[in-house]
Each structure stands twice: as C-alpha cells, then as structure tokens.
Short mmCIF file of N, CA and C in Angstrom, two decimals:
data_model
loop_
_atom_site.label_atom_id
_atom_site.label_comp_id
_atom_site.label_asym_id
_atom_site.label_seq_id
_atom_site.Cartn_x
_atom_site.Cartn_y
_atom_site.Cartn_z
N MET A 17 37.16 -87.07 250.99
CA MET A 17 36.33 -86.52 250.11
C MET A 17 35.38 -87.30 249.41
N PRO A 18 33.88 -87.17 249.18
CA PRO A 18 32.72 -87.95 248.36
C PRO A 18 33.45 -88.38 246.97
N GLU A 19 32.97 -89.56 246.99
CA GLU A 19 32.97 -89.93 245.41
C GLU A 19 31.95 -88.93 244.43
N ARG A 20 32.86 -88.77 243.27
CA ARG A 20 31.41 -88.61 242.11
C ARG A 20 30.82 -89.54 241.56
N PRO A 21 29.82 -89.66 241.08
CA PRO A 21 29.24 -90.47 240.40
C PRO A 21 29.77 -90.74 238.67
N GLU A 22 29.95 -91.80 238.54
CA GLU A 22 30.68 -92.26 237.38
C GLU A 22 29.84 -91.78 235.94
N PRO A 23 30.48 -91.59 235.13
CA PRO A 23 29.73 -90.86 233.93
C PRO A 23 28.56 -92.20 233.30
N ASP A 24 28.98 -93.23 233.27
CA ASP A 24 27.94 -94.15 233.27
C ASP A 24 26.74 -94.45 233.76
N LEU A 25 27.00 -94.27 235.47
CA LEU A 25 25.62 -94.03 235.88
C LEU A 25 24.72 -93.23 235.40
N PRO A 26 23.14 -93.60 236.05
CA PRO A 26 21.94 -92.80 235.44
C PRO A 26 22.04 -91.48 236.29
N ASP A 27 22.46 -91.06 237.42
CA ASP A 27 22.44 -89.80 238.15
C ASP A 27 23.24 -88.70 237.16
N TRP A 28 24.43 -89.67 236.50
CA TRP A 28 25.09 -88.46 236.15
C TRP A 28 24.62 -87.41 235.18
N SER A 29 24.83 -86.31 234.82
CA SER A 29 24.35 -85.58 233.52
C SER A 29 25.83 -85.29 232.67
N ARG A 30 25.25 -85.88 231.55
CA ARG A 30 26.27 -85.01 230.93
C ARG A 30 26.75 -83.94 230.14
N GLN A 31 25.71 -83.28 230.84
CA GLN A 31 25.94 -81.58 230.40
C GLN A 31 27.53 -81.54 231.31
N PHE A 32 27.92 -81.96 232.16
CA PHE A 32 29.17 -81.59 232.94
C PHE A 32 30.53 -81.93 232.17
N ASP A 33 30.06 -83.26 230.75
CA ASP A 33 31.07 -83.12 230.00
C ASP A 33 30.84 -82.33 228.67
N ASP A 34 30.05 -81.90 228.58
CA ASP A 34 29.93 -80.75 227.34
C ASP A 34 29.67 -79.60 227.43
N GLU A 35 28.63 -79.06 228.09
CA GLU A 35 28.14 -77.40 228.16
C GLU A 35 28.91 -76.80 229.78
N LEU A 36 28.56 -77.77 230.48
CA LEU A 36 29.22 -77.34 231.87
C LEU A 36 30.38 -77.47 232.53
N LEU A 37 31.52 -78.33 231.00
CA LEU A 37 32.91 -78.39 231.59
C LEU A 37 33.51 -77.18 232.60
N GLY A 38 33.89 -77.71 233.43
CA GLY A 38 34.60 -76.56 234.59
C GLY A 38 34.00 -76.61 235.37
N LEU A 39 32.66 -76.96 235.59
CA LEU A 39 32.19 -76.79 236.83
C LEU A 39 31.96 -78.08 237.77
N ASP A 40 31.54 -77.65 238.94
CA ASP A 40 31.56 -78.56 240.00
C ASP A 40 30.70 -79.08 240.17
N PRO A 41 30.73 -80.90 239.39
CA PRO A 41 29.57 -81.28 239.78
C PRO A 41 28.60 -81.92 241.13
N ASP A 42 29.51 -81.45 241.97
CA ASP A 42 28.78 -81.24 243.37
C ASP A 42 27.75 -80.20 243.40
N ASP A 43 28.05 -79.00 243.02
CA ASP A 43 26.96 -78.09 243.31
C ASP A 43 26.14 -78.19 242.80
N PRO A 44 25.18 -78.00 244.29
CA PRO A 44 23.42 -78.18 244.08
C PRO A 44 23.11 -77.45 242.49
N GLU A 45 23.60 -75.64 242.59
CA GLU A 45 22.93 -74.99 241.57
C GLU A 45 23.52 -75.65 240.06
N ALA A 46 24.29 -76.10 239.80
CA ALA A 46 25.22 -76.86 238.89
C ALA A 46 24.22 -77.92 238.35
N GLN A 47 24.18 -78.97 239.77
CA GLN A 47 23.01 -80.05 239.16
C GLN A 47 21.98 -79.33 238.87
N ALA A 48 21.23 -78.53 239.23
CA ALA A 48 20.00 -78.36 238.88
C ALA A 48 19.71 -77.77 237.75
N PHE A 49 20.95 -76.88 237.35
CA PHE A 49 21.36 -76.10 236.22
C PHE A 49 21.36 -77.13 235.00
N ALA A 50 21.90 -78.49 234.98
CA ALA A 50 22.03 -79.74 234.02
C ALA A 50 21.00 -80.09 234.24
N ALA A 51 20.30 -80.16 235.35
CA ALA A 51 18.96 -81.28 235.12
C ALA A 51 17.85 -80.12 233.95
N HIS A 52 18.12 -79.02 234.10
CA HIS A 52 17.48 -78.04 233.31
C HIS A 52 17.60 -78.25 231.96
N LEU A 53 19.03 -78.40 232.01
CA LEU A 53 19.49 -78.39 230.03
C LEU A 53 19.40 -80.07 229.70
N ASP A 54 19.13 -80.74 230.53
CA ASP A 54 18.42 -82.40 230.53
C ASP A 54 17.32 -82.27 229.89
N HIS A 55 16.42 -81.54 230.90
CA HIS A 55 15.09 -81.37 230.26
C HIS A 55 14.83 -80.43 229.17
N MET A 56 15.62 -79.46 229.15
CA MET A 56 15.25 -78.92 227.74
C MET A 56 15.80 -79.76 226.23
N GLN A 57 16.93 -80.50 226.25
CA GLN A 57 17.09 -80.89 225.47
C GLN A 57 16.51 -82.49 225.04
N GLN A 58 15.52 -82.86 225.54
CA GLN A 58 14.88 -84.01 225.86
C GLN A 58 14.08 -83.85 224.17
N THR A 59 14.07 -85.00 223.44
CA THR A 59 13.68 -85.04 222.18
C THR A 59 12.49 -86.29 222.65
N ARG A 60 11.08 -85.94 222.22
CA ARG A 60 10.07 -87.21 222.35
C ARG A 60 9.44 -86.68 221.30
N PRO A 61 8.95 -87.89 220.98
CA PRO A 61 7.59 -88.21 219.71
C PRO A 61 6.60 -86.90 220.02
N ALA A 62 6.76 -85.80 218.74
CA ALA A 62 5.77 -84.69 219.24
C ALA A 62 4.34 -84.80 218.37
N PHE A 63 4.22 -85.63 217.64
CA PHE A 63 2.85 -85.92 216.82
C PHE A 63 2.34 -87.23 217.13
N THR A 64 2.43 -87.66 218.07
CA THR A 64 1.94 -88.86 219.06
C THR A 64 0.96 -88.81 219.98
N VAL A 65 0.26 -89.73 220.44
CA VAL A 65 -0.51 -89.37 221.97
C VAL A 65 0.12 -89.42 222.92
N GLU A 66 1.77 -90.18 222.77
CA GLU A 66 2.54 -90.40 223.87
C GLU A 66 3.14 -88.88 224.04
N GLY A 67 3.37 -87.99 222.77
CA GLY A 67 3.67 -86.93 222.86
C GLY A 67 3.11 -85.93 223.50
N TYR A 68 1.66 -85.85 223.07
CA TYR A 68 1.01 -84.88 223.80
C TYR A 68 0.50 -85.09 225.06
N LEU A 69 0.86 -86.53 225.45
CA LEU A 69 0.49 -86.33 227.19
C LEU A 69 1.66 -85.86 227.79
N HIS A 70 2.99 -86.34 227.12
CA HIS A 70 3.95 -85.43 228.11
C HIS A 70 3.65 -84.10 227.98
N GLY A 71 3.11 -83.36 227.06
CA GLY A 71 3.42 -82.04 226.27
C GLY A 71 2.18 -81.71 227.82
N ILE A 72 1.15 -82.30 228.01
CA ILE A 72 0.13 -81.76 229.05
C ILE A 72 0.85 -81.86 230.44
N GLY A 73 1.82 -82.77 230.55
CA GLY A 73 2.21 -83.13 231.89
C GLY A 73 3.81 -82.18 232.30
N ASP A 74 4.54 -81.58 231.19
CA ASP A 74 4.94 -80.46 231.13
C ASP A 74 4.22 -79.29 231.43
N PHE A 75 3.16 -79.20 231.01
CA PHE A 75 1.95 -77.98 231.27
C PHE A 75 1.59 -77.94 232.54
N ALA A 76 1.39 -79.06 233.27
CA ALA A 76 0.51 -79.39 234.52
C ALA A 76 1.75 -78.90 235.46
N ASP A 77 3.06 -79.50 235.35
CA ASP A 77 4.00 -79.54 236.27
C ASP A 77 4.81 -77.77 236.41
N SER A 78 4.76 -77.08 235.04
CA SER A 78 4.72 -75.84 235.16
C SER A 78 3.73 -74.66 235.77
N ALA A 79 2.70 -75.51 235.54
CA ALA A 79 1.34 -74.73 236.11
C ALA A 79 1.34 -75.05 237.86
N ASN A 80 1.97 -76.07 238.05
CA ASN A 80 1.67 -76.18 239.75
C ASN A 80 3.22 -75.28 239.92
N ARG A 81 4.22 -74.94 239.49
CA ARG A 81 5.37 -74.23 239.65
C ARG A 81 5.04 -72.49 240.01
N ALA A 82 4.06 -72.18 239.04
CA ALA A 82 3.73 -70.90 239.13
C ALA A 82 3.39 -70.24 239.99
N GLU A 83 3.41 -69.16 239.99
CA GLU A 83 2.73 -68.38 241.08
C GLU A 83 2.01 -67.10 240.93
N GLY A 84 1.18 -66.37 241.08
CA GLY A 84 0.00 -65.27 241.02
C GLY A 84 -0.12 -65.32 239.27
N GLY A 85 0.05 -64.24 238.82
CA GLY A 85 -0.71 -64.25 237.46
C GLY A 85 -1.14 -65.46 236.60
N ARG A 86 0.46 -66.19 236.34
CA ARG A 86 0.67 -67.21 235.75
C ARG A 86 0.21 -68.54 236.08
N ARG A 87 -0.21 -68.41 237.21
CA ARG A 87 -1.13 -69.20 237.91
C ARG A 87 -2.50 -69.52 237.43
N TRP A 88 -2.69 -68.25 237.55
CA TRP A 88 -4.29 -67.75 237.34
C TRP A 88 -4.62 -68.50 235.67
N GLY A 89 -3.58 -67.64 235.25
CA GLY A 89 -3.79 -68.03 233.49
C GLY A 89 -3.54 -69.46 233.21
N ALA A 90 -2.81 -70.16 233.63
CA ALA A 90 -3.43 -71.66 233.39
C ALA A 90 -4.42 -72.25 234.01
N VAL A 91 -4.65 -71.60 235.03
CA VAL A 91 -6.42 -72.14 235.51
C VAL A 91 -7.22 -71.82 234.62
N LEU A 92 -7.04 -70.66 234.28
CA LEU A 92 -8.03 -70.20 233.62
C LEU A 92 -7.96 -70.99 231.65
N VAL A 93 -7.10 -71.59 231.61
CA VAL A 93 -6.48 -72.10 230.23
C VAL A 93 -7.59 -73.51 230.31
N VAL A 94 -7.43 -74.10 231.70
CA VAL A 94 -7.71 -75.06 231.86
C VAL A 94 -9.18 -75.18 232.14
N VAL A 95 -9.80 -74.09 232.63
CA VAL A 95 -11.68 -74.23 232.85
C VAL A 95 -11.93 -73.82 231.19
N LEU A 96 -11.15 -72.89 230.55
CA LEU A 96 -11.91 -72.62 229.14
C LEU A 96 -11.87 -74.12 228.66
N LEU A 97 -10.83 -74.95 228.72
CA LEU A 97 -10.94 -76.64 227.80
C LEU A 97 -11.78 -77.16 228.31
N LEU A 98 -11.94 -77.14 229.36
CA LEU A 98 -12.72 -78.01 230.43
C LEU A 98 -14.41 -77.36 230.20
N ILE A 99 -14.64 -76.42 230.15
CA ILE A 99 -16.03 -75.84 229.36
C ILE A 99 -15.94 -76.37 228.11
N GLY A 100 -15.15 -76.15 226.93
CA GLY A 100 -15.22 -76.18 225.45
C GLY A 100 -15.20 -78.15 225.37
N VAL A 101 -14.92 -79.09 226.32
CA VAL A 101 -15.15 -80.22 225.90
C VAL A 101 -16.50 -80.60 226.84
N ALA A 102 -17.17 -80.31 227.45
CA ALA A 102 -18.42 -80.11 228.47
C ALA A 102 -19.41 -79.54 227.50
N TRP A 103 -19.27 -78.68 226.62
CA TRP A 103 -19.98 -78.32 225.78
C TRP A 103 -20.25 -79.30 224.57
N VAL A 104 -19.09 -79.70 223.92
CA VAL A 104 -18.92 -80.75 222.93
C VAL A 104 -19.68 -82.25 223.11
N VAL A 105 -19.43 -82.47 224.66
CA VAL A 105 -19.88 -83.58 225.00
C VAL A 105 -21.37 -83.43 225.40
N TRP A 106 -21.91 -82.42 225.32
CA TRP A 106 -23.53 -82.26 225.62
C TRP A 106 -23.97 -82.02 224.26
N LYS A 107 -23.33 -81.32 223.70
CA LYS A 107 -24.09 -81.36 221.97
C LYS A 107 -23.79 -83.21 221.31
N ALA A 108 -23.20 -83.85 221.61
CA ALA A 108 -23.11 -84.97 221.18
C ALA A 108 -23.82 -85.79 221.71
N LEU A 109 -24.14 -85.62 223.03
CA LEU A 109 -25.01 -86.60 224.12
C LEU A 109 -26.60 -86.31 223.30
N ALA A 110 -27.10 -85.06 223.16
CA ALA A 110 -28.04 -84.43 222.41
C ALA A 110 -28.53 -84.94 221.27
N PHE A 111 -26.97 -84.87 220.40
CA PHE A 111 -27.81 -85.42 219.08
C PHE A 111 -28.02 -87.06 219.23
N VAL A 112 -27.35 -87.58 220.05
CA VAL A 112 -27.42 -88.86 220.25
C VAL A 112 -28.92 -89.56 220.47
N VAL A 113 -29.42 -89.05 221.69
CA VAL A 113 -30.46 -89.17 222.31
C VAL A 113 -31.80 -88.56 221.22
N LEU A 114 -31.72 -87.39 220.60
CA LEU A 114 -32.58 -86.94 220.08
C LEU A 114 -33.04 -87.93 218.34
N THR A 115 -31.73 -88.30 218.25
CA THR A 115 -31.87 -89.61 216.90
C THR A 115 -32.22 -90.65 217.39
N TRP A 116 -32.28 -91.20 218.55
CA TRP A 116 -32.89 -92.22 218.91
C TRP A 116 -34.50 -91.94 219.13
N LEU A 117 -34.89 -90.96 219.21
CA LEU A 117 -36.52 -90.13 219.87
C LEU A 117 -36.74 -90.15 218.42
#
C-alpha cells in the first residue's frame, strides 16, 4: 500500500483534516476538490500591486480554461481594455508632442 504524505509535507492539503474529513486523500477527485478549496480559501493582499497581479493571473487562468461563449467574453474584455489603454497612451503622447511644439 502506498504511503500517504505526512500532514507536514507541502503536498498535503489541510482540507482532509477539516472539511474533507473521511474522504480518501489518495482519490484524484478528492485531491482536485481539496486543491480547489485551498485556492478558494487563499488570502492575498487585495489593494496592492501584488494583489492586482494575482487577480490578473487568476483571470488569465480561468480564461484559458473557459470554452465557447465565456472564452469569447474574456477575449472581448481584454480587447476592450487594450483599446482603452491604447487610446489613453495616444492622447498622452499627443499632449506631450503638442506641448513641445
């Protein structure tokens, strides 16, 4: 019988000690659900650059997993954001150039 990871190891999810008590930690579905719970219960700094970058990373990960209409919705959001950024940069550059002339 393969040995289970000890609770002190980094692979071990504490979810099996709390919420998933009684489930088999060797079951791939239980491991996936524990990983999902670990991800949902993560706390990050919300109002810092690091927090914003983690949020963008989460959005990119979920957009890459999405299919169909949700994926096209994510693509539309990104395209609209890029158009907005391009417009602001263009206006700023035009202001700077016209100020110098």
